[in-house]
Amino acid sequence: MQATIIENTSHNSYGFLSLSVPEEAVNDYRPGQFYMLSANNKNTYDPILRRPFAPYSVNSDRHELTFLFSIVGRGTRALADMGKDVRLSISAPLGNPFKILKGNIALIAGGVGLAPINYLAKQLIYAGANVTLYYGARNKDLLFPPFIDNKFGSFKHATPKSKQTKLVICTDDGSYEIQGFGTDLFATDVANTHFDACYAVGPKPMMRAAHDICVKHNIPLHISLEEIMACGVGACGGCMIDIKRDGKIQSVRCCTEGPAFDSKEVFF
Ligand SMILES: Cc1cc2nc3c(=O)[nH]c(=O)nc-3n(C[C@H](O)[C@H](O)[C@H](O)COP(=O)(O)OP(=O)(O)OC[C@H]3O[C@@H](n4cnc5c(N)ncnc54)[C@H](O)[C@@H]3O)c2cc1C
Ligand code: FES
């Protein structure tokens, strides 16, 4: 299906893209699912393959999607360079979503892992969960400026049934707020606070650290894996990973079985 760019801005090394999309692109979206976006040049068809992204926010009333992405290579550079009103091709929502749990929930977002976590937080708050978000990056410049300026991004406008939301921001080098890793701050809080579940999205070492803490404290952890994906629909086999399930090692397609997984199934 086709989408139209409403706004496309860059903040440090991040692109922030808002799209007007057909109703069917947003109606059935659930947190953790992703879209394949085409960034190809209409004359050269380059890059030919679409790229996978989880949305930062989804507005089903206005049929709008926004994406927060790191500009790392050809596809994301081309996406960041697209102007307002340009039309681009986008898939329907793909992949397996996160389970939405209630209770006291910890969210850990590393770098651009903030994108899926931001929208997940909004849904958890609507569902009545108490949410603590640990958001970290290597330094101040790698924290997403509009989120920091807004304190809690789009979901601060949610009408929470939950009693409590808490935001903990940290940087590896201490250039903004607390110095340290989000996982270390989570580990400290876990000693005094009961968490019913945790979700983490970010670099693999961060998700592994979250997994070790959650196993130690018997907290279910859900993570999202960002494998390289060529088709996003289970056709190419390019995203095969091994997981542990039902006492066996199974090879699965991350795009259709995931990208959301129980961390106990994953080899880090
Ligand atoms: C389900 C899913 C959701 C994602 N959501 C987001 C998001 O919300 N925001 C965001 O910034 N990125 C997200 N990614 C990663 C994003 O798809 C890649 O960064 C992007 O495809 C890179 O395209 P490129 O052409 O710019 O880079 P390329 O030129 O293809 O590669 C540049 C560098 O990025 C690495 N890379 C390529 N594809 C991926 C990938 N899938 N994951 C990690 N590294 C990759 C390459 O190994 C290389 O080092 C997501 C990935 C998946 C699978
Ligand atoms: S990306 Fe093609 S099978 Fe998963």
Short mmCIF file of C-alpha atoms and ligand atoms in Angstrom, two decimals:
data_model
loop_
_atom_site.label_atom_id
_atom_site.label_comp_id
_atom_site.label_asym_id
_atom_site.label_seq_id
_atom_site.Cartn_x
_atom_site.Cartn_y
_atom_site.Cartn_z
CA MET A 1 0.00 0.00 0.00
CA GLN A 2 1.04 3.62 -0.45
CA ALA A 3 1.80 6.18 2.27
CA THR A 4 2.41 9.92 2.03
CA ILE A 5 5.10 11.75 3.99
CA ILE A 6 3.60 14.40 6.30
CA GLU A 7 6.86 15.34 7.99
CA ASN A 8 10.44 14.13 7.79
CA THR A 9 13.04 15.64 10.09
CA SER A 10 16.51 14.73 11.35
CA HIS A 11 17.73 15.07 14.94
CA ASN A 12 21.44 14.35 15.38
CA SER A 13 21.86 10.89 13.79
CA TYR A 14 18.14 10.11 13.89
CA GLY A 15 15.41 10.41 11.28
CA PHE A 16 11.85 11.05 12.39
CA LEU A 17 9.29 10.27 9.74
CA SER A 18 5.52 10.80 9.89
CA LEU A 19 3.33 9.12 7.33
CA SER A 20 -0.29 9.38 6.38
CA VAL A 21 -1.35 5.79 5.66
CA PRO A 22 -4.48 3.89 4.59
CA GLU A 23 -6.80 2.87 7.42
CA GLU A 24 -5.92 -0.84 7.08
CA ALA A 25 -2.27 -0.05 7.88
CA VAL A 26 -3.11 1.14 11.40
CA ASN A 27 -6.37 -0.59 12.36
CA ASP A 28 -4.93 -3.92 13.41
CA TYR A 29 -1.50 -2.77 14.54
CA ARG A 30 -0.24 -4.22 17.82
CA PRO A 31 2.95 -3.15 19.68
CA GLY A 32 6.00 -5.14 18.67
CA GLN A 33 4.86 -5.55 15.07
CA PHE A 34 6.79 -3.82 12.32
CA TYR A 35 6.38 -2.39 8.81
CA MET A 36 8.57 -2.75 5.74
CA LEU A 37 9.20 0.71 4.24
CA SER A 38 10.48 1.31 0.75
CA ALA A 39 13.08 4.03 0.41
CA ASN A 40 13.76 3.46 -3.26
CA ASN A 41 14.41 6.14 -5.82
CA LYS A 42 11.58 6.03 -8.36
CA ASN A 43 14.07 6.23 -11.28
CA THR A 44 16.86 3.89 -10.18
CA TYR A 45 14.82 1.57 -7.90
CA ASP A 46 17.74 1.78 -5.45
CA PRO A 47 17.72 0.44 -2.76
CA ILE A 48 15.48 -2.26 -4.12
CA LEU A 49 14.65 -4.00 -0.83
CA ARG A 50 12.35 -2.50 1.77
CA ARG A 51 13.65 -1.98 5.28
CA PRO A 52 11.94 -3.10 8.55
CA PHE A 53 10.94 -0.55 11.20
CA ALA A 54 8.78 -0.66 14.32
CA PRO A 55 6.69 2.51 14.70
CA TYR A 56 7.36 5.06 17.43
CA SER A 57 3.70 5.99 17.46
CA VAL A 58 0.49 4.92 15.78
CA ASN A 59 -2.53 7.18 15.48
CA SER A 60 -5.44 5.06 14.33
CA ASP A 61 -7.92 7.98 14.36
CA ARG A 62 -5.83 10.10 12.01
CA HIS A 63 -4.33 7.13 10.11
CA GLU A 64 -0.81 8.25 10.88
CA LEU A 65 2.39 6.39 11.68
CA THR A 66 5.64 7.86 12.92
CA PHE A 67 9.03 6.17 12.81
CA LEU A 68 12.21 6.93 14.70
CA PHE A 69 15.26 5.51 12.98
CA SER A 70 19.04 5.64 13.14
CA ILE A 71 20.64 6.72 9.90
CA VAL A 72 23.11 3.87 9.44
CA GLY A 73 23.30 3.05 5.72
CA ARG A 74 21.86 3.43 2.24
CA GLY A 75 18.22 2.73 3.03
CA THR A 76 17.93 4.88 6.12
CA ARG A 77 19.89 7.72 4.42
CA ALA A 78 17.51 7.59 1.44
CA LEU A 79 14.53 7.55 3.80
CA ALA A 80 15.85 10.57 5.72
CA ASP A 81 16.33 12.46 2.43
CA MET A 82 12.72 12.04 1.25
CA GLY A 83 10.71 15.25 1.17
CA LYS A 84 7.24 16.16 2.38
CA ASP A 85 4.34 14.84 0.26
CA VAL A 86 6.49 12.11 -1.33
CA ARG A 87 4.64 8.81 -1.62
CA LEU A 88 6.29 5.58 -0.62
CA SER A 89 5.33 1.95 -0.45
CA ILE A 90 4.66 0.36 2.94
CA SER A 91 3.57 -3.12 4.04
CA ALA A 92 0.68 -4.01 6.34
CA PRO A 93 1.72 -4.62 9.99
CA LEU A 94 3.97 -7.70 10.12
CA GLY A 95 5.26 -10.15 12.71
CA ASN A 96 4.21 -11.33 16.12
CA PRO A 97 3.41 -8.60 18.66
CA PHE A 98 4.32 -8.33 22.32
CA LYS A 99 1.92 -9.79 24.85
CA ILE A 100 0.35 -6.89 26.76
CA LEU A 101 0.70 -7.61 30.49
CA LYS A 102 -0.67 -5.79 33.51
CA GLY A 103 0.85 -4.95 36.88
CA ASN A 104 4.16 -3.31 37.60
CA ILE A 105 6.11 -3.24 34.35
CA ALA A 106 9.74 -2.30 33.62
CA LEU A 107 10.66 -1.16 30.12
CA ILE A 108 14.29 -0.92 29.04
CA ALA A 109 15.13 0.94 25.84
CA GLY A 110 18.64 1.28 24.45
CA GLY A 111 19.26 3.86 21.72
CA VAL A 112 16.82 3.52 18.87
CA GLY A 113 15.12 0.65 20.72
CA LEU A 114 13.08 3.52 22.13
CA ALA A 115 10.87 3.38 19.01
CA PRO A 116 8.88 0.20 19.78
CA ILE A 117 9.12 0.80 23.53
CA ASN A 118 7.49 4.25 23.24
CA TYR A 119 4.35 2.89 21.62
CA LEU A 120 4.30 -0.23 23.80
CA ALA A 121 4.42 2.01 26.90
CA LYS A 122 1.39 3.91 25.70
CA GLN A 123 -0.60 0.70 25.26
CA LEU A 124 0.51 -0.66 28.63
CA ILE A 125 -0.56 2.56 30.33
CA TYR A 126 -3.96 2.38 28.62
CA ALA A 127 -4.28 -1.20 29.84
CA GLY A 128 -3.67 -0.05 33.42
CA ALA A 129 -0.07 -1.11 33.97
CA ASN A 130 2.31 0.90 36.13
CA VAL A 131 5.28 1.59 33.91
CA THR A 132 8.89 2.44 34.69
CA LEU A 133 10.95 3.21 31.62
CA TYR A 134 14.76 3.03 31.67
CA TYR A 135 15.99 4.81 28.57
CA GLY A 136 19.71 4.97 27.91
CA ALA A 137 22.17 5.85 25.19
CA ARG A 138 25.94 6.09 24.90
CA ASN A 139 25.87 9.89 25.28
CA LYS A 140 23.55 12.91 25.30
CA ASP A 141 23.70 13.31 21.50
CA LEU A 142 22.38 9.78 21.06
CA LEU A 143 19.28 10.37 23.18
CA PHE A 144 16.35 11.26 20.92
CA PRO A 145 15.88 15.04 21.47
CA PRO A 146 12.08 15.34 21.01
CA PHE A 147 11.52 12.53 23.51
CA ILE A 148 13.81 14.13 26.08
CA ASP A 149 12.22 17.57 25.55
CA ASN A 150 8.74 16.10 25.88
CA LYS A 151 9.52 13.83 28.83
CA PHE A 152 7.80 10.59 27.91
CA GLY A 153 7.15 11.28 24.23
CA SER A 154 3.75 10.65 22.79
CA PHE A 155 2.36 8.51 25.58
CA LYS A 156 2.38 11.35 28.10
CA HIS A 157 -0.85 12.38 26.36
CA ALA A 158 -2.45 9.02 27.14
CA THR A 159 -5.18 9.04 29.74
CA PRO A 160 -3.61 6.50 32.02
CA LYS A 161 -5.66 4.16 34.13
CA SER A 162 -2.35 3.35 35.78
CA LYS A 163 -1.36 4.90 39.05
CA GLN A 164 2.19 5.54 38.13
CA THR A 165 4.62 6.14 35.32
CA LYS A 166 8.29 6.80 35.92
CA LEU A 167 11.05 7.76 33.50
CA VAL A 168 14.72 7.06 34.23
CA ILE A 169 17.17 8.49 31.68
CA CYS A 170 20.83 7.56 31.66
CA THR A 171 23.93 7.87 29.52
CA ASP A 172 27.01 5.65 29.50
CA ASP A 173 29.31 8.69 29.84
CA GLY A 174 27.15 10.73 32.24
CA SER A 175 26.66 13.58 29.73
CA TYR A 176 22.93 13.61 30.55
CA GLU A 177 21.17 12.75 33.81
CA ILE A 178 22.34 9.53 35.49
CA GLN A 179 25.62 7.92 34.44
CA GLY A 180 25.31 4.19 33.84
CA PHE A 181 23.47 1.52 31.91
CA GLY A 182 19.67 1.28 32.06
CA THR A 183 20.05 -2.38 32.96
CA ASP A 184 22.22 -1.50 36.01
CA LEU A 185 19.61 1.00 37.23
CA PHE A 186 16.92 -1.62 36.68
CA ALA A 187 19.01 -4.15 38.65
CA THR A 188 19.26 -1.69 41.56
CA ASP A 189 15.48 -1.03 41.56
CA VAL A 190 14.64 -4.74 41.31
CA ALA A 191 16.18 -5.23 44.75
CA ASN A 192 13.44 -2.98 46.29
CA THR A 193 10.56 -3.05 43.81
CA HIS A 194 8.43 -5.93 42.60
CA PHE A 195 8.11 -6.05 38.81
CA ASP A 196 5.56 -8.38 37.23
CA ALA A 197 7.20 -8.27 33.80
CA CYS A 198 9.87 -6.53 31.79
CA TYR A 199 10.28 -5.64 28.10
CA ALA A 200 13.63 -4.67 26.57
CA VAL A 201 14.60 -3.46 23.09
CA GLY A 202 18.10 -2.37 22.14
CA PRO A 203 21.55 -3.76 21.44
CA LYS A 204 21.93 -7.51 22.10
CA PRO A 205 24.37 -7.07 25.06
CA MET A 206 21.78 -4.83 26.73
CA MET A 207 18.99 -7.36 26.20
CA ARG A 208 21.26 -10.13 27.47
CA ALA A 209 22.00 -8.13 30.64
CA ALA A 210 18.25 -7.60 31.11
CA HIS A 211 17.72 -11.33 30.61
CA ASP A 212 20.30 -12.24 33.29
CA ILE A 213 18.65 -9.88 35.81
CA CYS A 214 15.15 -11.14 35.00
CA VAL A 215 16.17 -14.81 35.28
CA LYS A 216 17.78 -14.10 38.67
CA HIS A 217 14.60 -12.40 39.95
CA ASN A 218 12.14 -14.67 38.15
CA ILE A 219 10.63 -11.85 36.05
CA PRO A 220 9.28 -12.68 32.57
CA LEU A 221 11.18 -10.70 29.93
CA HIS A 222 9.98 -9.98 26.38
CA ILE A 223 12.43 -8.68 23.82
CA SER A 224 12.34 -7.71 20.16
CA LEU A 225 15.04 -8.99 17.80
CA GLU A 226 16.24 -6.77 14.99
CA GLU A 227 17.58 -9.30 12.49
CA ILE A 228 18.43 -8.24 8.95
CA MET A 229 15.25 -8.82 6.94
CA ALA A 230 14.84 -8.85 3.18
CA CYS A 231 11.15 -9.73 2.73
CA GLY A 232 9.55 -9.51 6.19
CA VAL A 233 6.89 -12.10 5.34
CA GLY A 234 8.62 -15.46 5.73
CA ALA A 235 9.47 -15.97 2.06
CA CYS A 236 13.24 -15.49 1.75
CA GLY A 237 14.62 -17.29 4.83
CA GLY A 238 17.14 -14.50 5.34
CA CYS A 239 16.19 -13.92 8.97
CA MET A 240 16.42 -17.53 10.26
CA ILE A 241 17.48 -17.82 13.90
CA ASP A 242 17.74 -20.69 16.35
CA ILE A 243 15.54 -20.57 19.43
CA LYS A 244 14.94 -22.88 22.40
CA ARG A 245 11.31 -24.01 22.55
CA ASP A 246 9.59 -27.06 24.09
CA GLY A 247 12.98 -28.41 25.16
CA LYS A 248 14.29 -28.41 21.58
CA ILE A 249 16.35 -26.12 19.40
CA GLN A 250 14.23 -24.90 16.52
CA SER A 251 15.14 -22.78 13.48
CA VAL A 252 12.49 -20.12 12.94
CA ARG A 253 11.97 -17.07 10.77
CA CYS A 254 12.38 -14.02 12.96
CA CYS A 255 10.00 -11.98 10.79
CA THR A 256 7.01 -14.30 11.23
CA GLU A 257 7.74 -16.04 14.59
CA GLY A 258 9.06 -12.75 16.05
CA PRO A 259 10.33 -10.16 16.25
CA ALA A 260 8.90 -10.29 19.82
CA PHE A 261 10.17 -13.29 21.80
CA ASP A 262 10.25 -14.53 25.37
CA SER A 263 13.92 -13.96 26.27
CA LYS A 264 14.18 -17.53 27.61
CA GLU A 265 13.79 -18.76 24.01
CA VAL A 266 16.67 -16.70 22.64
CA PHE A 267 20.40 -17.49 22.27
CA PHE A 268 22.18 -14.21 23.04
C1 LIG B 1 11.59 -5.77 13.30
C2 LIG B 1 12.58 -4.67 13.15
C3 LIG B 1 12.29 -3.40 13.59
C4 LIG B 1 13.21 -2.37 13.46
N1 LIG B 1 12.89 -1.14 13.93
C5 LIG B 1 13.78 -0.14 13.82
C6 LIG B 1 13.46 1.16 14.29
O1 LIG B 1 12.36 1.41 14.80
N2 LIG B 1 14.39 2.13 14.14
C7 LIG B 1 15.63 1.87 13.59
O2 LIG B 1 16.46 2.77 13.50
N3 LIG B 1 15.95 0.66 13.13
C8 LIG B 1 15.05 -0.35 13.22
N4 LIG B 1 15.39 -1.58 12.73
C9 LIG B 1 16.71 -1.75 12.07
C10 LIG B 1 16.60 -1.18 10.65
O3 LIG B 1 15.74 -1.99 9.88
C11 LIG B 1 17.99 -1.15 9.98
O4 LIG B 1 18.81 -0.24 10.66
C12 LIG B 1 17.88 -0.71 8.51
O5 LIG B 1 17.25 -1.74 7.78
C13 LIG B 1 19.25 -0.45 7.94
O6 LIG B 1 19.07 -0.13 6.57
P1 LIG B 1 20.17 0.67 5.78
O7 LIG B 1 19.94 0.46 4.33
O8 LIG B 1 20.26 2.09 6.22
O9 LIG B 1 21.50 0.00 6.24
P2 LIG B 1 22.40 -1.02 5.41
O10 LIG B 1 23.21 -0.23 4.43
O11 LIG B 1 21.60 -2.17 4.93
O12 LIG B 1 23.33 -1.48 6.60
C14 LIG B 1 24.04 -0.52 7.41
C15 LIG B 1 24.36 -1.15 8.73
O13 LIG B 1 23.15 -1.48 9.45
C16 LIG B 1 23.11 -2.86 9.74
N5 LIG B 1 21.75 -3.36 9.59
C17 LIG B 1 21.08 -3.58 8.43
N6 LIG B 1 19.85 -4.07 8.68
C18 LIG B 1 19.75 -4.18 10.02
C19 LIG B 1 18.75 -4.64 10.89
N7 LIG B 1 17.61 -5.14 10.46
N8 LIG B 1 19.00 -4.58 12.22
C20 LIG B 1 20.15 -4.10 12.70
N9 LIG B 1 21.14 -3.65 11.92
C21 LIG B 1 20.96 -3.71 10.60
C22 LIG B 1 24.06 -3.51 8.75
O14 LIG B 1 24.59 -4.74 9.24
C23 LIG B 1 25.12 -2.46 8.60
O15 LIG B 1 26.05 -2.49 9.64
C24 LIG B 1 14.48 -2.62 12.85
C25 LIG B 1 14.78 -3.90 12.39
C26 LIG B 1 13.84 -4.91 12.53
C27 LIG B 1 14.14 -6.27 12.03
S1 FES B 2 12.88 -11.63 6.13
FE1 FES B 2 12.42 -13.04 4.56
S2 FES B 2 11.92 -14.84 5.69
FE2 FES B 2 12.17 -13.33 7.23
#
